[in-house]
């Protein structure tokens, strides 16, 4: 299998699961565009992947995906530089200890995990539609179960970092479900992948206050166990579902589907299928994307 001649963009491709996803796709000979916030880190990651895979077509771009102006600049750069895009992997995910607003006045985790994939996919749709069968892959996470509190979509009422992160991932899935419905028949497919647990910068950076109160006593134990149980091999494993969706010929017809970490189609959570949840989240994304 080769992705020669195809252009793939991976947000958060400079570290963690995104970098392993980018590495896997570079091995398949795609032109890979990595996105991170820091130019030094992004260039270093591109050079590392070029060296490791022997693929010289790994480029780095910078954008902070929590900023509306960066999302627009990124989409303009991608469109100007590559013209068309075969695969967009909205991989960046953010957890915060406390509620913070972005410069656009959006709660930060909601901005990164829900509004950014919504906005970037919209802005890049013309480039995606220039190829016959473009693929968009949104990465979920946390424990994607339970309810979505429509009164607390941006943590206005209560905020416990990891619980809120979980809700943003359900909201991402609800937005993705609707987006997929709207893309049906356009030639662009959109799916959601669950990567599986991996001890990356995201988990390493979690403070004790990010955990729900009841879980806090076991956090010291988790900090000892997670690096052993979910080290580098887990990070590589966690890249598989998105690499499958991005590259496999069998994935060509998959659309509007939620895949688990073993790349198997899985039932969407009830909260995601709920029409009121989906309509409310879509309308909020429309408003916040500006
Ligand atoms: N790790 C897990 O156990 C796990 C489990 C389930 C799902 N997931 C999901 O999988 C995805 C990847 O997770 P991960 O653990 O690899 O995360 P991570 O380690 O935090 O990812 C780091 C990458 O994200 C980039 N990034 C972070 N914030 C950004 C921002 N505001 N704008 C642009 N880039 C940003 C970083 O770029 P720079 O630092 O270079 O700017 C780096 O490339 C996320 O969606 C996460 O929710 C993770």
CSV table of C-alpha atoms and ligand atoms in Angstrom, one decimal:
chain,number,residue,atom,x,y,z
A,1,UNK,CA,0.0,0.0,0.0
A,2,UNK,CA,1.3,3.4,-0.9
A,3,UNK,CA,0.1,7.0,-0.4
A,4,UNK,CA,2.5,8.3,-3.0
A,5,UNK,CA,1.1,11.5,-4.5
A,6,UNK,CA,-1.3,12.1,-1.6
A,7,UNK,CA,-1.1,15.0,0.9
A,8,UNK,CA,-2.0,14.4,4.5
A,9,UNK,CA,-2.2,17.0,7.2
A,10,UNK,CA,-1.9,16.0,10.9
A,11,UNK,CA,-2.6,18.5,13.6
A,12,UNK,CA,-0.5,17.9,16.6
A,13,UNK,CA,1.9,16.0,14.4
A,14,UNK,CA,5.0,17.2,16.3
A,15,UNK,CA,4.5,15.0,19.4
A,16,UNK,CA,2.6,12.2,21.0
A,17,UNK,CA,0.2,10.1,19.0
A,18,UNK,CA,0.1,12.6,16.2
A,19,UNK,CA,3.8,12.3,15.6
A,20,UNK,CA,3.5,8.5,15.4
A,21,UNK,CA,0.5,8.9,13.0
A,22,UNK,CA,2.6,11.2,10.9
A,23,UNK,CA,5.5,8.8,11.0
A,24,UNK,CA,3.3,5.9,9.8
A,25,UNK,CA,1.9,7.9,7.0
A,26,UNK,CA,5.4,9.1,5.9
A,27,UNK,CA,6.5,5.5,5.8
A,28,UNK,CA,3.6,4.9,3.3
A,29,UNK,CA,5.2,7.7,1.2
A,30,UNK,CA,2.5,10.4,1.6
A,31,UNK,CA,3.5,14.0,1.6
A,32,UNK,CA,2.9,14.7,5.3
A,33,UNK,CA,2.3,18.2,6.8
A,34,UNK,CA,2.8,18.4,10.5
A,35,UNK,CA,1.2,21.2,12.6
A,36,UNK,CA,2.3,22.3,16.0
A,37,UNK,CA,2.6,25.6,17.8
A,38,UNK,CA,6.3,26.1,18.0
A,39,UNK,CA,8.4,26.5,14.8
A,40,UNK,CA,11.6,24.9,16.4
A,41,UNK,CA,9.7,21.8,17.6
A,42,UNK,CA,7.8,21.5,14.3
A,43,UNK,CA,10.9,21.7,12.1
A,44,UNK,CA,12.8,19.3,14.4
A,45,UNK,CA,9.9,16.8,14.1
A,46,UNK,CA,9.8,17.1,10.3
A,47,UNK,CA,13.6,16.5,10.1
A,48,UNK,CA,13.3,13.5,12.5
A,49,UNK,CA,10.5,11.9,10.4
A,50,UNK,CA,12.3,12.6,7.1
A,51,UNK,CA,15.4,10.9,8.5
A,52,UNK,CA,13.6,7.9,10.0
A,53,UNK,CA,11.3,7.2,7.1
A,54,UNK,CA,13.5,8.3,4.2
A,55,UNK,CA,10.6,10.4,3.0
A,56,UNK,CA,11.8,13.9,2.1
A,57,UNK,CA,8.2,15.2,1.8
A,58,UNK,CA,7.5,15.9,5.4
A,59,UNK,CA,6.8,19.6,6.0
A,60,UNK,CA,6.1,21.6,9.2
A,61,UNK,CA,3.6,24.4,9.7
A,62,UNK,CA,2.8,26.3,12.9
A,63,UNK,CA,-0.6,27.3,14.3
A,64,UNK,CA,-2.2,27.5,17.7
A,65,UNK,CA,-5.4,25.7,17.0
A,66,UNK,CA,-7.2,27.4,19.9
A,67,UNK,CA,-6.9,30.7,17.9
A,68,UNK,CA,-9.4,31.6,15.2
A,69,UNK,CA,-6.8,33.7,13.3
A,70,UNK,CA,-4.3,30.9,13.3
A,71,UNK,CA,-6.8,28.4,11.9
A,72,UNK,CA,-7.5,30.8,9.0
A,73,UNK,CA,-3.8,31.4,8.4
A,74,UNK,CA,-3.1,27.7,8.4
A,75,UNK,CA,-5.9,26.9,6.0
A,76,UNK,CA,-4.8,29.7,3.7
A,77,UNK,CA,-1.2,28.4,3.8
A,78,UNK,CA,-2.2,24.8,3.1
A,79,UNK,CA,-4.4,25.8,0.2
A,80,UNK,CA,-1.8,28.1,-1.3
A,81,UNK,CA,1.0,25.7,-0.9
A,82,UNK,CA,-0.6,22.3,-1.8
A,83,UNK,CA,-3.8,23.3,-3.7
A,84,UNK,CA,-5.6,20.1,-2.7
A,85,UNK,CA,-5.6,17.9,0.4
A,86,UNK,CA,-6.3,14.1,0.5
A,87,UNK,CA,-6.5,13.5,4.3
A,88,UNK,CA,-7.1,15.8,7.2
A,89,UNK,CA,-6.4,14.4,10.7
A,90,UNK,CA,-7.8,16.6,13.4
A,91,UNK,CA,-5.7,15.1,16.1
A,92,UNK,CA,-5.0,17.9,18.6
A,93,UNK,CA,-6.6,17.4,22.0
A,94,UNK,CA,-6.3,19.6,25.0
A,95,UNK,CA,-7.1,19.2,28.8
A,96,UNK,CA,-7.0,22.1,31.2
A,97,UNK,CA,-6.8,22.2,35.0
A,98,UNK,CA,-9.1,25.2,35.2
A,99,UNK,CA,-11.4,27.1,33.0
A,100,UNK,CA,-9.5,29.6,30.8
A,101,UNK,CA,-10.8,31.5,27.8
A,102,UNK,CA,-8.9,31.9,24.5
A,103,UNK,CA,-8.3,35.3,22.9
A,104,UNK,CA,-11.6,34.7,21.0
A,105,UNK,CA,-13.5,34.3,24.3
A,106,UNK,CA,-14.0,30.5,24.0
A,107,UNK,CA,-13.2,28.0,26.7
A,108,UNK,CA,-9.8,26.6,25.7
A,109,UNK,CA,-10.5,22.8,25.7
A,110,UNK,CA,-13.8,23.3,23.8
A,111,UNK,CA,-11.9,25.6,21.4
A,112,UNK,CA,-9.2,23.0,20.7
A,113,UNK,CA,-11.3,19.8,20.8
A,114,UNK,CA,-14.5,20.9,19.1
A,115,UNK,CA,-14.3,24.3,17.5
A,116,UNK,CA,-10.9,23.8,15.8
A,117,UNK,CA,-11.8,20.6,14.0
A,118,UNK,CA,-15.1,22.1,12.9
A,119,UNK,CA,-13.5,25.3,11.6
A,120,UNK,CA,-10.4,23.7,10.0
A,121,UNK,CA,-12.5,21.1,8.2
A,122,UNK,CA,-14.8,23.8,6.9
A,123,UNK,CA,-11.9,26.0,5.8
A,124,UNK,CA,-10.2,23.1,4.0
A,125,UNK,CA,-13.3,21.7,2.4
A,126,UNK,CA,-12.5,23.3,-1.0
A,127,UNK,CA,-9.0,21.7,-1.0
A,128,UNK,CA,-10.5,18.4,0.1
A,129,UNK,CA,-13.1,18.5,-2.6
A,130,UNK,CA,-10.3,18.9,-5.2
A,131,UNK,CA,-9.4,15.2,-4.9
A,132,UNK,CA,-11.8,12.3,-5.7
A,133,UNK,CA,-12.0,10.7,-2.3
A,134,UNK,CA,-10.7,12.9,0.5
A,135,UNK,CA,-10.8,11.6,4.1
A,136,UNK,CA,-11.3,13.6,7.4
A,137,UNK,CA,-10.5,11.9,10.6
A,138,UNK,CA,-11.4,13.4,14.0
A,139,UNK,CA,-9.7,11.9,17.1
A,140,UNK,CA,-11.8,11.3,20.2
A,141,UNK,CA,-10.6,10.4,23.7
A,142,UNK,CA,-11.3,10.2,27.4
A,143,UNK,CA,-14.2,7.8,28.2
A,144,UNK,CA,-16.7,8.7,25.5
A,145,UNK,CA,-19.8,7.8,27.4
A,146,UNK,CA,-22.3,9.5,29.7
A,147,UNK,CA,-24.3,12.6,29.1
A,148,UNK,CA,-23.6,16.0,27.5
A,149,UNK,CA,-24.7,18.9,29.7
A,150,UNK,CA,-25.9,21.5,27.2
A,151,UNK,CA,-25.9,24.1,30.0
A,152,UNK,CA,-22.2,23.5,30.6
A,153,UNK,CA,-20.8,23.1,27.1
A,154,UNK,CA,-18.0,25.7,27.8
A,155,UNK,CA,-17.7,24.9,31.5
A,156,UNK,CA,-19.8,27.9,32.5
A,157,UNK,CA,-21.5,26.0,35.4
A,158,UNK,CA,-18.8,23.6,36.7
A,159,UNK,CA,-15.3,22.6,35.7
A,160,UNK,CA,-13.3,19.5,36.6
A,161,UNK,CA,-10.6,19.2,33.9
A,162,UNK,CA,-10.8,15.6,33.0
A,163,UNK,CA,-14.5,15.3,33.3
A,164,UNK,CA,-14.9,18.4,31.1
A,165,UNK,CA,-12.3,17.0,28.6
A,166,UNK,CA,-14.5,13.9,28.4
A,167,UNK,CA,-17.6,16.0,27.6
A,168,UNK,CA,-15.6,18.0,24.9
A,169,UNK,CA,-14.8,14.7,23.2
A,170,UNK,CA,-18.5,13.7,23.2
A,171,UNK,CA,-19.3,17.1,21.8
A,172,UNK,CA,-16.6,16.6,19.1
A,173,UNK,CA,-18.3,13.3,18.2
A,174,UNK,CA,-21.7,14.9,18.1
A,175,UNK,CA,-20.3,17.6,15.8
A,176,UNK,CA,-18.6,15.0,13.6
A,177,UNK,CA,-21.8,12.9,13.3
A,178,UNK,CA,-23.6,15.9,11.9
A,179,UNK,CA,-20.7,17.0,9.8
A,180,UNK,CA,-20.6,13.5,8.2
A,181,UNK,CA,-24.3,13.6,7.5
A,182,UNK,CA,-23.8,16.9,5.7
A,183,UNK,CA,-20.8,15.6,3.7
A,184,UNK,CA,-22.7,12.6,2.4
A,185,UNK,CA,-22.5,12.5,-1.4
A,186,UNK,CA,-19.7,15.1,-1.6
A,187,UNK,CA,-16.9,12.6,-2.1
A,188,UNK,CA,-15.4,13.6,1.3
A,189,UNK,CA,-15.7,11.0,4.1
A,190,UNK,CA,-15.5,11.9,7.8
A,191,UNK,CA,-15.0,9.5,10.6
A,192,UNK,CA,-14.0,9.5,14.2
A,193,UNK,CA,-11.2,7.3,15.6
A,194,UNK,CA,-10.5,6.4,19.2
A,195,UNK,CA,-6.7,5.9,19.6
A,196,UNK,CA,-6.4,4.1,23.0
A,197,UNK,CA,-4.4,5.1,26.0
A,198,UNK,CA,-0.8,6.3,25.8
A,199,UNK,CA,1.4,8.1,28.2
A,200,UNK,CA,2.1,11.3,26.2
A,201,UNK,CA,2.7,15.0,27.1
A,202,UNK,CA,-1.0,15.3,27.6
A,203,UNK,CA,-1.1,12.8,30.4
A,204,UNK,CA,2.3,13.7,31.8
A,205,UNK,CA,1.1,17.3,32.3
A,206,UNK,CA,-2.0,16.5,34.2
A,207,UNK,CA,-2.0,18.1,37.7
A,208,UNK,CA,-3.8,16.4,40.6
A,209,UNK,CA,-6.5,19.1,40.4
A,210,UNK,CA,-7.4,18.0,36.8
A,211,UNK,CA,-8.8,14.7,38.2
A,212,UNK,CA,-12.2,14.3,39.7
A,213,UNK,CA,-12.0,14.5,43.6
A,214,UNK,CA,-12.7,10.8,44.1
A,215,UNK,CA,-9.9,9.8,41.8
A,216,UNK,CA,-7.2,12.0,43.4
A,217,UNK,CA,-6.0,9.5,46.1
A,218,UNK,CA,-4.9,7.1,43.3
A,219,UNK,CA,-3.1,9.7,41.2
A,220,UNK,CA,0.4,9.0,42.7
A,221,UNK,CA,-0.1,5.3,41.8
A,222,UNK,CA,-1.2,6.2,38.3
A,223,UNK,CA,1.9,8.3,37.8
A,224,UNK,CA,4.0,5.3,38.6
A,225,UNK,CA,2.1,2.8,36.6
A,226,UNK,CA,1.1,4.7,33.4
A,227,UNK,CA,4.6,5.3,32.0
A,228,UNK,CA,5.3,1.5,32.4
A,229,UNK,CA,2.0,0.3,31.0
A,230,UNK,CA,1.4,2.9,28.3
A,231,UNK,CA,4.9,4.0,27.2
A,232,UNK,CA,6.3,4.3,23.6
A,233,UNK,CA,4.7,1.1,22.3
A,234,UNK,CA,1.3,2.3,23.4
A,235,UNK,CA,1.8,5.6,21.6
A,236,UNK,CA,2.7,3.7,18.4
A,237,UNK,CA,-0.4,1.4,18.9
A,238,UNK,CA,-2.6,4.5,19.4
A,239,UNK,CA,-1.7,5.8,16.0
A,240,UNK,CA,-3.1,2.7,14.2
A,241,UNK,CA,-6.8,3.5,14.0
A,242,UNK,CA,-6.2,6.9,12.3
A,243,UNK,CA,-3.5,5.4,10.0
A,244,UNK,CA,-6.0,2.8,9.0
A,245,UNK,CA,-8.7,5.3,8.3
A,246,UNK,CA,-6.2,7.6,6.4
A,247,UNK,CA,-4.6,4.9,4.3
A,248,UNK,CA,-6.4,1.6,4.0
A,249,UNK,CA,-8.1,0.8,0.7
A,250,UNK,CA,-10.8,-1.0,2.8
A,251,UNK,CA,-11.5,2.3,4.6
A,252,UNK,CA,-12.3,4.1,1.3
A,253,UNK,CA,-16.1,3.6,1.7
A,254,UNK,CA,-16.2,4.1,5.5
A,255,UNK,CA,-18.2,7.3,6.3
A,256,UNK,CA,-19.9,8.7,9.4
A,257,UNK,CA,-18.4,5.8,11.5
A,258,UNK,CA,-16.9,5.7,14.9
A,259,UNK,CA,-13.9,3.3,15.1
A,260,UNK,CA,-12.4,1.9,18.3
A,261,UNK,CA,-8.6,1.6,18.9
A,262,UNK,CA,-8.7,-1.8,17.0
A,263,UNK,CA,-10.1,0.0,14.0
A,264,UNK,CA,-13.5,-1.7,14.4
A,265,UNK,CA,-16.8,0.2,13.8
A,266,UNK,CA,-18.4,0.8,17.1
A,267,UNK,CA,-21.8,2.1,18.2
A,268,UNK,CA,-22.0,5.9,18.7
A,269,UNK,CA,-22.7,6.8,22.3
A,270,UNK,CA,-26.3,7.7,23.0
A,271,UNK,CA,-25.4,11.3,23.9
A,272,UNK,CA,-23.9,11.7,20.4
A,273,UNK,CA,-26.9,10.3,18.6
A,274,UNK,CA,-29.3,12.6,20.5
A,275,UNK,CA,-30.6,15.1,18.0
A,276,UNK,CA,-31.0,18.0,20.4
A,277,UNK,CA,-27.4,17.6,21.6
A,278,UNK,CA,-26.2,17.5,18.0
A,279,UNK,CA,-28.2,20.5,16.9
A,280,UNK,CA,-27.2,22.6,19.9
A,281,UNK,CA,-23.5,21.8,19.5
A,282,UNK,CA,-23.5,22.4,15.7
A,283,UNK,CA,-25.2,25.8,16.2
A,284,UNK,CA,-22.6,26.7,18.9
A,285,UNK,CA,-19.7,25.7,16.6
A,286,UNK,CA,-21.2,27.8,13.8
A,287,UNK,CA,-21.4,30.8,16.1
A,288,UNK,CA,-17.9,30.3,17.6
A,289,UNK,CA,-16.1,29.7,14.3
A,290,UNK,CA,-16.9,33.3,13.5
B,1,LIG,N1,-2.8,10.1,25.2
B,1,LIG,C1,-3.9,9.4,25.4
B,1,LIG,O1,-4.0,8.5,26.3
B,1,LIG,C2,-5.1,9.6,24.6
B,1,LIG,C3,-6.2,8.7,24.8
B,1,LIG,C4,-7.3,8.8,24.0
B,1,LIG,C5,-7.4,9.9,23.1
B,1,LIG,N2,-6.3,10.7,23.0
B,1,LIG,C6,-6.5,11.8,22.0
B,1,LIG,O2,-5.5,11.6,21.0
B,1,LIG,C7,-5.0,12.9,20.5
B,1,LIG,C8,-3.5,13.0,20.6
B,1,LIG,O3,-3.3,12.9,22.0
B,1,LIG,P1,-1.8,13.0,22.6
B,1,LIG,O4,-1.9,12.2,23.9
B,1,LIG,O5,-0.8,12.6,21.6
B,1,LIG,O6,-1.7,14.5,22.9
B,1,LIG,P2,-0.4,15.4,23.2
B,1,LIG,O7,0.7,14.6,23.6
B,1,LIG,O8,-0.8,16.5,24.1
B,1,LIG,O9,-0.1,16.0,21.8
B,1,LIG,C9,0.9,16.8,21.6
B,1,LIG,C10,0.8,17.4,20.2
B,1,LIG,O10,-0.4,18.3,20.1
B,1,LIG,C11,0.1,19.6,19.7
B,1,LIG,N3,-0.7,20.7,20.3
B,1,LIG,C12,-1.1,20.7,21.6
B,1,LIG,N4,-1.9,21.9,21.8
B,1,LIG,C13,-1.9,22.5,20.6
B,1,LIG,C14,-2.5,23.7,20.1
B,1,LIG,N5,-3.2,24.5,20.9
B,1,LIG,N6,-2.4,24.0,18.8
B,1,LIG,C15,-1.6,23.2,18.0
B,1,LIG,N7,-1.0,22.1,18.4
B,1,LIG,C16,-1.2,21.7,19.6
B,1,LIG,C17,1.6,19.6,20.2
B,1,LIG,O11,2.3,20.6,19.5
B,1,LIG,P3,3.4,21.5,20.1
B,1,LIG,O12,3.5,21.2,21.5
B,1,LIG,O13,4.6,21.2,19.3
B,1,LIG,O14,2.9,22.9,19.9
B,1,LIG,C18,2.0,18.2,19.8
B,1,LIG,O15,2.2,18.1,18.4
B,1,LIG,C19,-5.8,14.0,21.3
B,1,LIG,O16,-7.0,14.3,20.6
B,1,LIG,C20,-6.2,13.2,22.5
B,1,LIG,O17,-7.4,13.8,23.1
B,1,LIG,C21,-5.2,10.6,23.7
